[in-house]
Amino acid sequence: MSEPLEIADHGLIGDLRTCALVGVDGTIDWFCPSRFDAPSVFGAILDEERGGSWKLAPAGGVTRTHQFYYPDTAVLITRFLTADGVAEVHDFMPVPDAADTSHRQRLVRQVRGVRGTVRMRMRLDARPDYARQTCRAERRSEGVLLTGDGARMGLAASADLDVTDGTVGADVELSTGDTAVFILEMLGPDDDVTSAAVGTTDDLLKVTTAFWRRWLAQSTYAGRWREAVHRSAITLKLLTHEPSGAIVAAPTTSLPAPIGGSRNWDYRYVWIRDAGFSTYALLRLGFISEAREFIRWLSERLGQRDCASDGRLGPLRVLYDIDGNLPDEVELPHLRGYRDSAPVRVGNAAAGQLQLDIYGEIIDSVYLFNKHGPGISHDAWQDITAVVNWVAENWDSPDAGMWEVRDDDRPYTTSRLMCWVAIERTIRIARARGLPGDIVSWSKARDDIYDRIMTKSWNADINAFTRVEGGSDLDAGVLLMPMLKFLSPADPRFLSTLDAVERHLVTDSLVFRYEPGTDNLDGDEGTFSICSFWYVEALTRAGRLEDARLALEKMFTYANHVGLYAEQVSATGEQVGNFPQAFTHLALISAATNLDRALAGTDGGTP
């Protein structure tokens, strides 16, 4: 069996409901129909033999491949160069318009002959329910009906289709100017296969590219790194579930960090932290609608506040599924995992952790939306005040921290920092809008947190803020202090902390989230890409603009061939972890926009 592609050897397509990964070899090896957190039908990235895939590539040898996007869109092109000619596969999921209430979910694969003659081979092997089932493939007058537990799909094509033991294949020879089309459509219980879309593929492509370019035209960013920033914006948009407004952390599960270890988590959910930061990034670029829809989704979670009986977990959970439910974590032992990195997990037990930092991230996003958007409602304010009252009473509880360390609740500095943000931003909203609230008690709690951080989390021996109160090891999360307005970037304590982070956590432009080997997990994890972009922002705010610019340019070299980032970069430069990661892309946007502003000689601070 051949070695699976590297994680970074993929592009991403989607329809604002779900996404698919397309490898540089022309294989769709990850796809969950209907929505991000649904069971996969193509999961070969987690088990090449059992997982299921949709292959489309030249039948003979390939001398070289190139993969790239149509400019300013989420339409992906994979170009194959062979000894006999050149062919391209154009992959996309049609998105005709925003808020498409009659949306039909399709994976469209259009093959074009570019030069010479190329024989293309297609093989579709769907394995529903995370490959716990096989598909039945039945011929119909207009294509092939694929059914299995929880899946009903129709494959239509401009070429003849063969059916063998549940798989569907085709061979087609293309000369210059020839095209072939394969469309996989998700069907309802009573729908049958239809080939109507095959003849309108060019129109579907045209309206989809128009949608993406029209959406991106709303961006207010016109800085030095437009291509990288806009690709990150499109990626965040692809991770948005348009019907609900939810923003997922990544479209994949169990892609390991590091390879061969067991740090394999399911990220296809709405992390309050990640989504809050995403809202900030989208607002920075002028995408008010996405921010408004997420705030609406968030308001529904705030409205269903669910404190545990002892109140320990607080009014919000760390993560939710798209519907606002809490996913259970289970393992799938029948799948080998990416390059034998087991276990494969679906669901995420972090939903049962206390992570106090989420309150700062989410209330900060509400504050920014209130400032730059149309403002929050009375009901939303009532929910916010109830949440911040709980934070003011519970901020000093030990928790799992920003990095979700399991079975090791401690007094993390970043948790205290974000509790300070939650209370401070609520006070700002109240004063700016004249809204009712217990500003006196909030102010006391805010000041108590500030004093606690400045005394208990400051280590005079190493001249730095530490990962936990009374500790001696470091955490890249403290780089957020000036961005969050907790400290001035010129404060000697911050500058000496930045120096300490550079000595202990930074390797070239790459940054570890905390000192390796301090989390009791197996394997040597890589550097965290979001921390690398936080480092760029910290350098920017400290006035080290040339250092910041060099670090940012270096980080761009770690993107994959189409500008996407996973969660981490390994010691050998490979991207590892779930892919692509919203957290990384939103941090890129923030770092680039703030450095642009600073280089232009204006204030680079957070709005």
XYZ file of C-alpha atoms in Angstrom:
607
model
C 0.000 0.000 0.000
C 1.350 3.412 -0.953
C 2.304 6.003 1.653
C -0.586 8.453 2.238
C -0.188 12.045 1.158
C 1.164 14.532 3.640
C -1.532 16.462 5.472
C -0.486 19.659 3.699
C -0.776 18.057 0.251
C -4.456 18.988 0.056
C -6.699 21.813 -1.017
C -10.089 22.598 0.510
C -13.451 23.033 -1.186
C -16.827 23.588 0.446
C -20.354 24.940 0.240
C -20.766 26.693 3.634
C -22.290 23.536 5.091
C -19.395 21.117 4.877
C -15.972 20.752 3.249
C -13.924 18.203 1.333
C -10.168 17.706 1.137
C -8.747 17.177 -2.344
C -5.242 15.734 -2.568
C -2.622 16.783 -5.105
C -3.063 13.285 -6.565
C -6.692 14.072 -7.438
C -8.208 12.062 -4.574
C -11.001 13.333 -2.348
C -10.001 11.529 0.838
C -12.142 13.395 3.389
C -15.792 14.377 3.047
C -18.679 14.434 5.511
C -21.967 14.905 3.630
C -24.616 17.371 4.727
C -22.597 19.091 7.491
C -19.128 19.334 9.024
C -19.755 17.011 11.975
C -21.645 14.300 10.074
C -20.109 10.819 9.654
C -17.691 10.664 6.732
C -18.318 8.866 3.451
C -14.762 9.481 2.222
C -12.262 8.971 5.039
C -9.153 7.567 3.357
C -6.995 10.218 5.012
C -7.585 8.267 8.248
C -7.278 4.818 6.679
C -6.319 4.541 3.034
C -7.484 0.946 2.749
C -10.805 1.096 4.634
C -11.778 4.761 4.745
C -13.260 5.309 1.279
C -12.268 7.840 -1.367
C -13.012 9.361 -4.755
C -10.013 9.104 -7.087
C -9.705 10.980 -10.374
C -6.304 11.070 -12.091
C -4.458 10.017 -15.252
C -4.427 6.253 -15.802
C -0.738 6.304 -16.695
C 2.292 7.845 -15.079
C 2.276 11.488 -13.972
C 5.470 13.523 -14.302
C 4.273 16.464 -12.235
C 1.188 17.935 -10.573
C 0.211 21.488 -9.706
C -2.692 22.528 -7.516
C -4.030 26.049 -7.198
C -7.237 28.030 -6.751
C -9.109 30.092 -9.256
C -8.084 33.572 -8.066
C -10.230 34.886 -5.184
C -12.423 31.769 -5.010
C -12.736 28.352 -3.366
C -12.666 26.573 -6.743
C -9.667 24.236 -6.841
C -7.678 23.173 -9.916
C -5.388 20.141 -9.967
C -3.218 20.014 -13.081
C -1.603 16.752 -14.183
C 1.378 16.748 -16.545
C 2.079 13.460 -18.293
C 4.306 12.293 -21.132
C 1.315 12.344 -23.480
C -0.370 15.560 -22.455
C -1.835 17.777 -19.747
C -5.231 17.547 -18.043
C -6.910 19.531 -15.276
C -9.522 18.591 -12.690
C -11.663 21.504 -11.508
C -13.205 20.663 -8.123
C -15.850 22.746 -6.385
C -19.060 22.627 -4.392
C -21.638 24.959 -5.951
C -22.653 28.010 -3.925
C -24.967 30.006 -6.179
C -25.904 32.688 -3.660
C -25.817 33.663 -0.009
C -28.572 32.232 2.186
C -29.595 29.720 -0.477
C -32.717 28.169 1.079
C -33.083 25.580 -1.718
C -29.453 24.492 -1.564
C -28.569 21.220 -3.301
C -25.295 19.818 -2.034
C -23.018 18.605 -4.801
C -19.383 17.709 -5.355
C -18.564 18.705 -8.922
C -15.478 17.369 -10.692
C -14.924 18.715 -14.191
C -11.971 17.328 -16.174
C -10.490 19.290 -19.042
C -7.982 18.265 -21.680
C -5.360 21.010 -21.909
C -2.753 19.581 -24.284
C -2.158 16.284 -26.054
C -4.209 13.246 -25.095
C -4.662 11.955 -21.544
C -6.657 8.940 -20.359
C -8.299 9.735 -17.035
C -9.478 7.090 -14.604
C -12.222 7.662 -11.994
C -12.955 5.375 -9.048
C -15.506 6.214 -6.349
C -15.583 4.016 -3.245
C -17.959 5.505 -0.652
C -17.832 4.138 2.909
C -20.628 5.664 5.023
C -20.627 6.128 8.792
C -16.853 6.566 9.177
C -16.297 3.440 7.031
C -18.344 1.256 9.355
C -20.607 0.580 6.359
C -20.200 -0.082 2.665
C -22.317 1.479 -0.050
C -24.771 -0.248 -2.312
C -24.362 0.988 -5.878
C -27.345 0.591 -8.201
C -27.610 1.669 -11.795
C -30.347 4.146 -12.638
C -31.360 5.598 -15.957
C -29.458 8.829 -15.279
C -26.541 7.573 -13.213
C -25.748 5.465 -10.153
C -27.603 5.517 -6.826
C -25.350 5.050 -3.794
C -27.006 4.108 -0.510
C -25.750 3.055 2.893
C -26.423 3.680 6.538
C -27.199 7.394 6.768
C -26.175 8.137 3.181
C -28.096 8.521 -0.068
C -26.186 9.975 -3.012
C -26.458 10.081 -6.772
C -23.518 10.018 -9.169
C -24.160 11.425 -12.636
C -21.552 11.818 -15.363
C -20.952 12.678 -18.983
C -19.010 9.401 -19.305
C -20.096 5.773 -19.064
C -20.044 4.460 -15.481
C -19.137 0.930 -14.394
C -20.370 -0.600 -11.137
C -18.376 -3.328 -9.375
C -18.968 -4.515 -5.797
C -20.287 -1.192 -4.594
C -17.642 0.950 -6.289
C -18.138 3.070 -9.381
C -15.497 3.561 -12.059
C -15.002 5.229 -15.427
C -12.262 5.703 -18.008
C -12.296 8.625 -20.384
C -9.789 9.805 -22.968
C -9.460 13.561 -23.338
C -7.774 15.506 -26.101
C -7.184 19.247 -26.194
C -10.436 21.073 -25.447
C -12.379 17.971 -24.380
C -14.237 17.877 -21.049
C -15.777 15.242 -18.822
C -17.998 15.842 -15.806
C -18.714 13.820 -12.660
C -21.240 15.128 -10.110
C -21.999 13.526 -6.758
C -25.230 14.899 -5.283
C -26.580 14.388 -1.764
C -30.164 13.125 -2.064
C -33.223 13.173 0.132
C -35.032 9.952 1.130
C -37.313 10.023 -1.906
C -34.946 11.568 -4.472
C -33.524 9.650 -7.384
C -30.412 10.285 -9.444
C -30.662 13.075 -11.970
C -28.160 14.086 -14.635
C -29.679 17.530 -15.145
C -26.685 19.318 -13.616
C -24.164 17.619 -15.925
C -25.113 19.816 -18.838
C -25.035 22.978 -16.730
C -21.620 22.503 -15.100
C -20.155 25.588 -16.769
C -23.026 27.651 -15.373
C -22.535 26.172 -11.896
C -18.855 27.035 -12.088
C -19.617 30.560 -13.242
C -22.108 31.347 -10.471
C -19.858 29.793 -7.829
C -16.804 31.818 -8.834
C -19.013 34.905 -8.976
C -20.289 34.208 -5.462
C -16.797 33.962 -3.993
C -15.509 37.062 -5.764
C -18.581 39.057 -4.811
C -18.162 37.978 -1.189
C -14.441 38.789 -1.102
C -15.050 42.196 -2.666
C -16.500 43.265 0.720
C -13.022 43.044 2.265
C -11.586 46.347 3.438
C -8.023 44.988 3.430
C -5.692 46.497 0.841
C -2.323 45.903 2.490
C 0.961 44.266 1.576
C -0.127 40.668 2.093
C -3.445 40.704 0.272
C -3.163 37.205 -1.208
C -2.386 35.510 2.125
C -4.978 37.517 4.063
C -7.739 36.930 1.532
C -6.968 33.218 1.277
C -7.273 33.060 5.055
C -10.575 34.958 4.885
C -11.952 32.495 2.316
C -10.802 29.632 4.525
C -12.652 31.074 7.536
C -15.724 31.509 5.365
C -15.456 27.864 4.252
C -15.491 26.854 7.923
C -18.733 28.780 8.499
C -22.005 26.854 8.639
C -24.167 29.401 6.897
C -27.630 28.130 7.945
C -26.805 28.433 11.654
C -23.986 31.005 11.742
C -21.686 28.549 13.562
C -17.936 28.615 12.826
C -16.085 25.296 13.244
C -12.452 25.006 14.339
C -11.420 22.712 11.464
C -13.167 20.401 8.980
C -11.286 17.244 10.055
C -10.854 14.859 12.953
C -7.916 12.926 14.355
C -5.172 14.298 12.115
C -2.270 13.820 14.523
C 0.162 16.225 16.125
C 2.700 14.659 16.178
C 2.436 11.830 13.647
C 2.517 8.495 15.417
C 1.233 9.922 18.694
C -2.187 9.854 20.318
C -2.924 13.619 20.300
C -5.681 13.045 17.776
C -8.745 15.166 18.424
C -11.992 15.957 16.616
C -12.115 19.663 15.696
C -15.341 19.713 13.640
C -17.162 21.679 16.303
C -17.679 25.248 17.414
C -14.991 26.128 19.916
C -16.147 29.241 21.724
C -12.522 30.438 21.827
C -11.783 29.889 18.130
C -15.089 31.283 16.949
C -14.674 34.375 19.108
C -11.279 35.098 17.593
C -12.707 34.352 14.118
C -15.369 36.993 14.678
C -12.634 39.503 15.491
C -10.721 38.615 12.304
C -13.811 38.879 10.106
C -14.749 42.222 11.643
C -11.221 43.505 10.956
C -11.777 42.777 7.258
C -15.266 44.267 7.102
C -17.321 41.046 7.014
C -20.108 42.254 9.300
C -22.705 39.701 8.160
C -20.673 36.667 9.281
C -19.965 38.303 12.626
C -23.655 39.137 13.068
C -24.725 35.552 12.290
C -22.223 34.098 14.735
C -23.350 36.508 17.452
C -26.885 35.282 16.767
C -25.713 31.659 17.206
C -23.853 32.660 20.350
C -26.901 34.447 21.740
C -28.820 31.188 21.462
C -26.104 29.446 23.533
C -26.122 32.264 26.087
C -29.877 31.997 26.252
C -29.692 28.301 27.104
C -27.106 28.754 29.872
C -26.442 25.356 31.390
C -24.632 25.498 34.720
C -23.753 22.156 36.226
C -25.468 21.343 39.498
C -22.418 22.526 41.443
C -21.882 25.467 39.097
C -18.302 24.341 38.446
C -18.418 24.306 34.646
C -20.078 27.671 34.361
C -22.766 29.011 32.045
C -20.998 28.090 28.772
C -19.222 25.012 27.505
C -15.878 24.954 25.729
C -17.371 23.603 22.512
C -20.674 22.699 20.917
C -21.826 20.987 17.802
C -23.494 23.098 15.134
C -26.893 22.683 16.801
C -25.585 23.746 20.209
C -25.404 20.225 21.659
C -22.458 18.671 23.508
C -20.750 15.891 21.516
C -19.650 12.694 23.263
C -16.138 11.455 22.511
C -15.781 7.901 21.180
C -12.975 5.994 19.474
C -13.172 4.198 16.140
C -10.813 1.212 16.495
C -11.570 -0.124 12.998
C -9.638 2.801 11.459
C -5.812 2.788 11.526
C -5.490 6.555 11.785
C -3.367 8.810 9.624
C -0.029 6.993 9.204
C -1.020 4.626 12.022
C -1.651 7.465 14.478
C -4.299 5.902 16.667
C -6.819 6.273 18.118
C -9.245 7.869 15.697
C -11.739 9.888 17.712
C -15.102 11.469 16.955
C -16.655 13.865 19.425
C -14.526 15.694 21.958
C -14.378 15.231 25.728
C -13.078 18.785 26.145
C -16.771 19.729 26.196
C -16.711 18.609 29.830
C -13.746 20.757 30.840
C -13.728 24.059 32.668
C -11.805 26.553 30.534
C -12.216 30.014 31.956
C -10.484 31.773 29.084
C -13.475 31.218 26.774
C -15.393 33.986 28.558
C -12.813 36.597 27.671
C -12.629 35.587 24.032
C -16.352 35.494 23.518
C -17.192 38.721 25.398
C -14.368 40.473 23.556
C -16.000 39.456 20.267
C -19.356 40.768 21.540
C -17.656 44.027 22.545
C -16.131 44.414 19.074
C -19.418 43.575 17.391
C -21.201 46.095 19.599
C -18.590 48.712 18.668
C -18.267 48.065 14.940
C -21.585 46.378 14.152
C -25.208 47.322 14.755
C -25.003 46.674 18.512
C -26.305 43.978 20.823
C -29.901 43.594 21.913
C -31.415 43.987 25.374
C -31.813 40.213 25.716
C -28.192 39.657 24.706
C -27.079 42.193 27.320
C -29.074 40.367 29.992
C -27.295 37.145 29.038
C -23.878 38.839 29.033
C -24.386 40.314 32.495
C -25.427 36.919 33.876
C -22.277 35.362 32.411
C -19.939 38.075 33.673
C -21.473 37.906 37.153
C -20.513 34.223 37.218
C -17.002 35.025 35.953
C -16.538 37.695 38.636
C -17.311 35.090 41.296
C -15.348 32.157 39.835
C -12.309 33.558 38.048
C -9.857 32.139 40.597
C -10.914 28.496 40.097
C -8.297 26.076 38.701
C -9.154 25.023 35.157
C -7.877 23.118 32.103
C -6.492 26.270 30.528
C -6.402 27.600 27.002
C -4.545 24.515 25.749
C -7.088 22.048 27.157
C -4.659 19.985 29.223
C -6.566 16.912 30.354
C -6.713 15.830 34.011
C -4.529 18.690 35.228
C -6.599 21.669 36.391
C -4.267 24.477 37.490
C -4.318 28.276 37.991
C -3.304 29.194 34.425
C -2.208 32.764 33.775
C -4.006 32.969 30.422
C -7.252 31.917 32.115
C -6.907 34.769 34.590
C -5.984 37.127 31.756
C -9.079 36.280 29.723
C -11.344 36.566 32.777
C -9.964 40.082 33.165
C -10.852 40.719 29.504
C -14.407 39.418 30.002
C -15.088 41.784 32.879
C -13.205 44.767 31.441
C -15.039 44.556 28.086
C -18.402 44.244 29.795
C -17.671 47.413 31.756
C -16.732 49.170 28.502
C -19.997 48.128 26.850
C -22.038 49.272 29.840
C -20.365 52.665 29.956
C -20.458 53.244 26.201
C -24.138 52.374 25.921
C -25.313 53.455 29.365
C -26.519 49.926 30.039
C -27.437 48.709 33.525
C -25.010 46.528 35.446
C -23.115 46.144 38.698
C -20.079 48.115 37.546
C -18.815 48.555 41.116
C -18.487 44.815 41.830
C -17.258 44.118 38.281
C -14.559 46.756 38.694
C -13.423 45.218 41.972
C -13.181 41.755 40.400
C -11.303 43.171 37.411
C -8.798 44.910 39.690
C -8.383 41.801 41.854
C -7.519 39.753 38.773
C -5.021 42.355 37.620
C -3.295 42.355 41.001
C -3.290 38.547 41.106
C -1.572 38.275 37.719
C 0.951 40.967 38.505
C 1.915 39.338 41.813
C 1.290 35.570 41.494
C 2.036 35.017 37.802
C 5.126 37.219 37.713
C 8.387 35.404 38.403
C 11.114 37.887 39.297
C 13.826 35.212 39.055
C 13.232 34.658 35.340
C 11.846 38.168 34.802
C 8.736 36.921 33.020
C 5.068 36.043 33.383
C 4.724 32.298 33.776
C 2.332 29.650 32.578
C 0.709 29.144 35.995
C 0.649 31.066 39.237
C 3.841 30.463 41.197
C 5.393 28.576 38.282
C 8.633 28.887 36.381
C 7.797 27.620 32.880
C 6.494 29.823 30.069
C 3.381 30.007 27.906
C 3.147 31.767 24.550
C -0.373 32.861 25.492
C 1.074 35.684 27.593
C 2.109 37.328 24.300
C -1.553 38.395 24.100
C -1.225 40.838 27.012
C -0.668 44.029 24.976
C -3.104 42.971 22.249
C -5.778 42.634 24.918
C -4.866 45.980 26.523
C -3.835 44.333 29.778
C -0.339 45.819 29.588
C 1.335 48.458 27.496
C 3.635 46.894 24.877
C 6.341 49.196 26.281
C 5.914 47.896 29.830
C 9.275 46.543 31.054
C 7.550 43.423 32.392
C 6.103 42.618 28.984
C 9.352 43.334 27.150
C 11.329 41.064 29.472
C 8.637 38.376 29.081
C 8.954 38.695 25.306
C 12.704 38.214 25.669
C 12.164 35.088 27.782
C 9.683 33.648 25.271
C 12.209 34.232 22.503
C 14.902 32.373 24.448
C 12.797 29.379 25.478
C 9.854 28.974 23.068
C 10.922 30.499 19.750
C 12.892 28.578 17.144
C 13.496 30.845 14.160
C 9.984 32.277 13.550
C 8.210 29.208 14.957
C 6.845 29.228 18.509
C 5.970 26.425 20.922
C 2.794 27.087 22.910
C 4.577 26.063 26.117
C 7.841 24.398 26.999
C 7.992 20.928 25.392
C 7.509 17.959 27.668
C 5.415 19.723 30.325
C 1.959 18.345 29.413
C 2.371 14.628 30.272
C 1.257 13.562 26.774
C 3.149 11.203 24.482
C 5.131 12.412 21.498
C 7.044 15.583 20.747
C 4.522 18.113 19.556
C 5.415 20.733 17.001
C 5.328 24.486 17.169
C 1.887 26.096 17.267
C 1.258 28.274 14.223
C -1.182 30.563 16.013
C 1.549 31.299 18.578
C 3.932 32.164 15.757
C 1.492 34.791 14.500
C 0.959 36.034 18.069
C 4.731 36.458 18.200
C 4.561 38.631 15.066
C 1.928 40.815 16.753
C 3.947 41.058 19.953
C 7.010 42.203 17.997
C 4.836 44.702 16.131
C 3.418 46.229 19.292
C 6.853 46.315 20.898
C 8.016 48.479 17.986
C 10.329 45.834 16.491
C 8.790 46.204 13.048
C 11.614 44.766 10.967
C 11.789 41.694 13.200
C 8.019 41.354 12.947
C 8.048 41.630 9.177
C 10.780 39.009 8.823
C 8.970 36.626 11.186
C 5.730 37.082 9.233
C 7.407 36.481 5.877
C 9.017 33.337 7.271
C 5.640 32.093 8.510
C 4.233 32.503 5.005
C 6.817 29.983 3.790
C 5.256 27.335 6.048
C 1.863 27.580 4.326
C 1.089 24.769 1.943
C 1.010 25.179 -1.835
C -2.417 26.861 -1.774
C -1.872 29.020 1.326
C -3.438 26.767 3.974
C -2.169 25.984 7.478
C -2.693 23.086 9.846
C -2.523 23.464 13.605
C 1.212 22.860 14.028
C 4.543 22.710 12.212
C 6.754 19.743 13.107
C 10.485 19.827 13.716
C 11.015 18.787 10.080
C 8.742 21.508 8.722
C 5.701 19.294 8.050
C 2.242 20.597 8.818
C 0.568 18.375 11.390
C -2.749 18.394 13.216
C -6.232 19.067 11.898
C -6.297 20.888 8.595
C -6.915 23.650 7.801
C -7.140 25.271 11.210
C -9.331 28.354 11.713
C -7.252 29.470 14.695
C -4.122 29.765 12.543
C -5.795 31.660 9.724
C -7.502 34.181 11.971
C -4.167 34.863 13.704
C -2.549 35.435 10.307
C -5.207 38.015 9.483
C -4.713 39.829 12.776
C -0.908 39.794 12.545
C -0.836 41.034 8.951
C -3.405 43.808 9.415
C -1.753 45.140 12.560
C 1.740 45.037 11.072
C 0.451 46.781 7.947
C -0.999 49.530 10.110
C 2.213 49.898 12.102
C 4.371 49.999 8.972
C 2.121 52.710 7.600
C 2.937 54.752 10.703
C -0.511 54.522 12.286
C -1.684 52.971 15.538
C -1.492 49.177 15.336
C -3.662 48.558 18.370
C -6.765 46.475 18.705
C -9.968 48.421 17.966
